[in-house]
Rosetta silent file (secondary structure, phi, psi, omega in degrees, C-alpha in Angstrom):
SEQUENCE: NLTLEDAFLDANDGEECYLNKNHSSLGPALTLLGVSYEALNTAVTRVQFKAVDELVKKHLNSAQAVRAVQALIKGAYDSIFSLLVNRVNSSIVGSFEGRHSTAAFIGLLDIFGFESFDKNSFEQLCINYCNESLQ
SCORE:     score description
SCORE:     0.000 S_00000001
   1 L     0.000  108.085  160.501  -36.785   -0.605   -6.647 S_00000001
   2 L   -70.527   -8.320 -154.701  -38.875   -2.005   -3.643 S_00000001
   3 L   -79.860  -70.219 -174.521  -42.001   -0.683   -4.960 S_00000001
   4 L    49.535   64.656  165.184  -42.616   -4.021   -7.336 S_00000001
   5 L   -54.934  -59.217 -174.852  -45.681   -2.451   -8.767 S_00000001
   6 L   -79.158  -62.497  138.029  -45.452   -4.389  -12.076 S_00000001
   7 L    53.938  -65.287 -128.213  -44.293   -7.349   -9.950 S_00000001
   8 L  -109.373  149.724  179.292  -47.412   -9.179   -9.496 S_00000001
   9 E  -164.795  130.472  178.998  -49.974  -11.780  -12.065 S_00000001
  10 E   -71.488  136.647  153.967  -53.086  -12.234  -11.463 S_00000001
  11 L  -127.475 -160.880 -162.297  -54.604  -15.922  -11.202 S_00000001
  12 L     8.688   91.384 -170.096  -57.735  -17.178  -10.640 S_00000001
  13 L    12.224   94.094 -150.573  -59.637  -14.021  -12.317 S_00000001
  14 L     5.114    9.754  170.352  -57.750  -11.732  -10.665 S_00000001
  15 L   -67.001 -111.510 -159.542  -58.428  -12.745   -7.103 S_00000001
  16 L   -49.476  164.611  149.945  -55.387  -14.224   -6.278 S_00000001
  17 E  -168.280 -172.867 -172.591  -51.959  -13.082   -7.737 S_00000001
  18 E  -163.799  149.357 -153.532  -48.427  -14.130   -6.998 S_00000001
  19 L   -78.664  131.781  179.478  -44.573  -12.214   -7.191 S_00000001
  20 L   -81.927  133.584 -179.901  -43.544  -12.413  -11.377 S_00000001
  21 L  -103.259   27.962  179.468  -39.949  -14.568  -10.380 S_00000001
  22 L  -123.397   28.173 -170.479  -38.909  -13.187  -14.064 S_00000001
  23 L  -107.256  120.256  162.527  -39.093   -9.284  -12.771 S_00000001
  24 L     9.350  -90.309 -163.836  -36.006   -7.032  -13.285 S_00000001
  25 L   -75.852    7.640  168.009  -36.433   -6.126   -9.235 S_00000001
  26 H   -92.899  -48.780  162.559  -37.094   -8.523   -7.379 S_00000001
  27 H    12.668  -74.286 -137.329  -33.645  -10.363   -7.255 S_00000001
  28 H   -93.487    2.942 -178.417  -31.938   -7.145   -5.944 S_00000001
  29 H  -109.697  -34.819  154.166  -35.452   -6.278   -3.565 S_00000001
  30 H   -45.104  -35.286  158.148  -34.838  -10.399   -2.322 S_00000001
  31 H   -62.574  -75.061 -177.059  -31.400   -9.382   -1.778 S_00000001
  32 H   -64.993  -17.275  149.135  -31.871   -6.108    0.298 S_00000001
  33 L   -40.127  -51.232 -165.589  -34.864   -8.152    2.528 S_00000001
  34 L    89.936   -4.186 -163.578  -32.676  -10.576    2.909 S_00000001
  35 L  -101.035  165.619  150.447  -35.507  -13.209    2.336 S_00000001
  36 L   -32.795 -175.843  132.930  -36.697  -16.081   -0.085 S_00000001
  37 L  -108.412  -27.062  125.370  -38.834  -15.675   -2.679 S_00000001
  38 H     5.162  -92.911  172.983  -41.205  -17.854   -0.996 S_00000001
  39 H   -55.072  -10.688  149.043  -41.368  -15.975    1.972 S_00000001
  40 H   -83.933  -84.728 -170.541  -41.847  -12.690    0.360 S_00000001
  41 H   -36.194  -65.728 -172.902  -44.553  -14.099   -2.225 S_00000001
  42 H   -54.904  -74.414  178.526  -46.281  -15.309    0.763 S_00000001
  43 H   -37.696  -25.990  173.264  -45.833  -12.320    2.848 S_00000001
  44 H  -123.277   20.499  153.274  -47.235   -9.638    0.539 S_00000001
  45 H  -121.751    6.881  177.053  -49.888  -11.993   -1.179 S_00000001
  46 L  -119.108 -173.640  178.794  -51.503  -13.730    1.481 S_00000001
  47 L  -164.039  157.832 -159.002  -53.191  -12.702    4.579 S_00000001
  48 E  -170.348   96.236 -155.301  -54.080  -14.046    7.718 S_00000001
  49 E  -133.912  144.822  167.348  -56.601  -13.551   10.766 S_00000001
  50 L   -39.375 -160.512  -25.249  -58.640  -15.026   13.875 S_00000001
  51 L    -4.219  129.364 -172.157  -62.232  -15.377   13.295 S_00000001
  52 L    22.600 -124.926 -165.088  -63.706  -16.704   16.513 S_00000001
  53 L   -80.345    4.716 -179.528  -61.462  -20.118   17.097 S_00000001
  54 L  -120.265  174.928 -164.599  -60.713  -20.198   14.022 S_00000001
  55 L   -92.972   95.203  163.029  -57.254  -19.495   11.583 S_00000001
  56 E   -72.923  120.112  170.014  -57.982  -17.567    7.844 S_00000001
  57 E  -112.246  128.281 -156.698  -55.884  -17.479    5.635 S_00000001
  58 L  -125.914  128.310  174.527  -56.880  -15.325    2.982 S_00000001
  59 L   -74.405  171.834 -167.693  -55.515  -14.420   -0.930 S_00000001
  60 L  -112.474  152.727  174.909  -54.348  -10.715   -2.137 S_00000001
  61 L   -81.954 -160.017 -178.046  -55.546   -9.285   -5.595 S_00000001
  62 L   -91.240  -11.016 -163.769  -52.372   -7.396   -7.199 S_00000001
  63 L   -96.049  -23.415  177.463  -53.710   -4.331   -5.800 S_00000001
  64 L  -104.250   -0.090  158.318  -53.738   -4.939   -2.654 S_00000001
  65 L   -71.485  -99.215 -116.724  -50.152   -6.540   -2.343 S_00000001
  66 L   -48.112  -12.740 -153.841  -48.879   -3.628   -4.236 S_00000001
  67 L  -120.346  -18.298  152.075  -50.638   -1.635   -1.181 S_00000001
  68 H   -83.744  -54.859  173.064  -48.599   -4.663    1.165 S_00000001
  69 H   -71.576   -1.935  175.730  -45.209   -3.870    0.094 S_00000001
  70 H   -53.537  -67.121  166.935  -46.162   -0.652    0.277 S_00000001
  71 H   -64.898    1.204  152.958  -46.392   -1.135    4.235 S_00000001
  72 H   -67.862  -48.536 -166.775  -43.695   -3.194    4.121 S_00000001
  73 H   -91.928  -24.882  173.347  -41.036   -0.282    2.869 S_00000001
  74 H   -76.707  -30.049 -171.497  -42.316    2.128    5.521 S_00000001
  75 H   -88.914   -2.492  134.714  -41.888   -0.162    8.019 S_00000001
  76 H  -102.185   -7.330  138.603  -38.496   -0.751    7.366 S_00000001
  77 H   -81.596    2.959  169.367  -37.976    2.368    6.574 S_00000001
  78 H   -86.106   -2.671 -161.553  -39.080    3.183    9.809 S_00000001
  79 H   -93.646 -104.935  143.880  -36.819    0.112   11.828 S_00000001
  80 H    93.308 -109.451  128.961  -34.398    1.861   10.022 S_00000001
  81 H     4.571  -99.989 -164.152  -35.458    5.513   11.572 S_00000001
  82 H   -30.465  -58.635  152.398  -35.396    4.063   14.786 S_00000001
  83 H   -22.614  -68.322   91.047  -32.500    2.216   13.968 S_00000001
  84 H    17.333  -69.604  178.514  -30.307    5.459   12.976 S_00000001
  85 H   -59.737  -41.948  165.721  -31.526    7.337   16.356 S_00000001
  86 H   -50.718  -51.242  179.916  -30.956    5.121   18.712 S_00000001
  87 H   -68.022  -45.810 -154.339  -26.819    5.148   17.411 S_00000001
  88 H   -93.405  -24.557  170.273  -26.528    8.356   17.035 S_00000001
  89 H   -60.831 -101.517 -141.460  -28.213    9.438   20.476 S_00000001
  90 H   -19.205  -44.909 -150.386  -25.976    6.637   21.865 S_00000001
  91 H   -75.890  -15.458 -132.818  -22.603    8.208   20.275 S_00000001
  92 L  -140.541  -25.028  155.765  -23.737   11.338   21.829 S_00000001
  93 L  -110.102  -47.848 -155.226  -25.176   10.530   25.116 S_00000001
  94 E    90.939 -106.134 -166.408  -24.884    6.641   25.692 S_00000001
  95 L  -135.501  120.442 -132.798  -27.969    5.330   26.632 S_00000001
  96 L   -78.573  121.008  147.923  -31.445    8.247   26.393 S_00000001
  97 L  -127.376   83.242  174.425  -33.503    7.774   29.490 S_00000001
  98 L    48.134 -174.274 -144.370  -35.609   10.305   28.586 S_00000001
  99 L   -46.137  -54.203 -158.359  -37.486   13.623   27.585 S_00000001
 100 L   -64.940    0.158  174.818  -36.081   15.156   31.440 S_00000001
 101 L   -87.333  156.064  166.153  -32.381   14.345   30.921 S_00000001
 102 L   -55.139  -42.983 -172.624  -29.698   16.504   30.822 S_00000001
 103 L   -69.999  175.334 -163.419  -27.527   15.167   28.798 S_00000001
 104 L   -68.473  128.273  156.273  -26.704   16.137   24.604 S_00000001
 105 L  -143.331  173.358  179.335  -29.525   15.170   22.200 S_00000001
 106 L  -113.160   91.340  160.209  -30.471   16.193   18.467 S_00000001
 107 L   -64.460  176.536 -164.838  -33.870   17.797   17.553 S_00000001
 108 L   -87.357  162.680  150.324  -35.991   18.795   14.432 S_00000001
 109 L  -132.907  142.173  173.720  -35.959   22.987   14.185 S_00000001
 110 E  -157.320  168.993 -165.235  -38.716   23.709   11.041 S_00000001
 111 L   -61.607   -1.432 -174.317  -40.344   26.927   10.690 S_00000001
 112 L   -77.046  -12.818 -148.726  -42.765   25.760   13.009 S_00000001
 113 E   114.676 -167.959 -172.451  -40.283   25.658   15.958 S_00000001
 114 L   -95.192  138.320  179.012  -38.625   23.168   17.736 S_00000001
 115 L  -130.782  124.541  178.082  -39.990   20.083   18.201 S_00000001
 116 L  -114.106  152.470 -166.384  -38.833   17.301   20.760 S_00000001
 117 L  -140.485 -167.307 -167.783  -40.733   13.987   21.022 S_00000001
 118 L  -113.417  -50.936  138.401  -39.794   11.262   23.395 S_00000001
 119 L  -149.117  143.729 -169.515  -39.201    9.310   20.529 S_00000001
 120 L   -42.672   75.998 -178.263  -38.510   10.261   17.011 S_00000001
 121 L   -93.146 -173.473  168.252  -40.078    8.764   13.924 S_00000001
 122 H   -54.402  -57.621 -158.559  -39.911    8.193   10.291 S_00000001
 123 H   -57.957  -43.027  168.090  -43.066    8.814   10.170 S_00000001
 124 H   -60.010  -35.834 -162.384  -42.625   12.409   11.623 S_00000001
 125 H   -78.412  -25.101 -179.506  -39.449   13.484    9.884 S_00000001
 126 H   -71.500  -39.112  175.842  -41.330   12.759    6.468 S_00000001
 127 H   -85.667   55.906  156.026  -44.352   15.107    7.432 S_00000001
 128 H  -120.893  -19.586 -156.288  -42.253   17.890    8.866 S_00000001
 129 H   -80.361  -23.062  158.562  -39.979   17.281    5.522 S_00000001
 130 H   -38.960  -48.739 -149.961  -43.471   17.597    3.570 S_00000001
 131 H   -88.031  -18.693  156.964  -44.541   20.472    5.156 S_00000001
 132 H   -71.292  -53.567  147.897  -41.354   21.977    4.595 S_00000001
 133 H     6.254  -81.336 -117.687  -41.419   21.077    0.673 S_00000001
 134 L   -89.886    2.824  177.603  -44.633   22.427    0.355 S_00000001
 135 L   -88.726    0.000    0.000  -44.039   26.747    1.901 S_00000001
């Protein structure tokens, strides 16, 4: 379970949080992501940005950290989807040379018609799946 929604413990009157080292989902999440506790905790409980010429670091509260984990999950799924699409395209075509190529390709056919994009994204697949599920 990568959501880790209830894996954050509040600190500093709820202004900050950190990952509970004893949470049952944390070990599997660390293994799947291939990172250390310290790296994941820093990545999802802090944000840094540049203000003028200064690098500012800010701690996130639990709700913000949950959203950071959700963004991490979305990025991971998008990367996996892109990897799969590239591998499928490579196996049926070799290297993909753009939409106007005469080589074979895989497209999605839904109730609204055929869609063909230069780059298929995981987000577009989710949108199509939701649209189909709602009909």
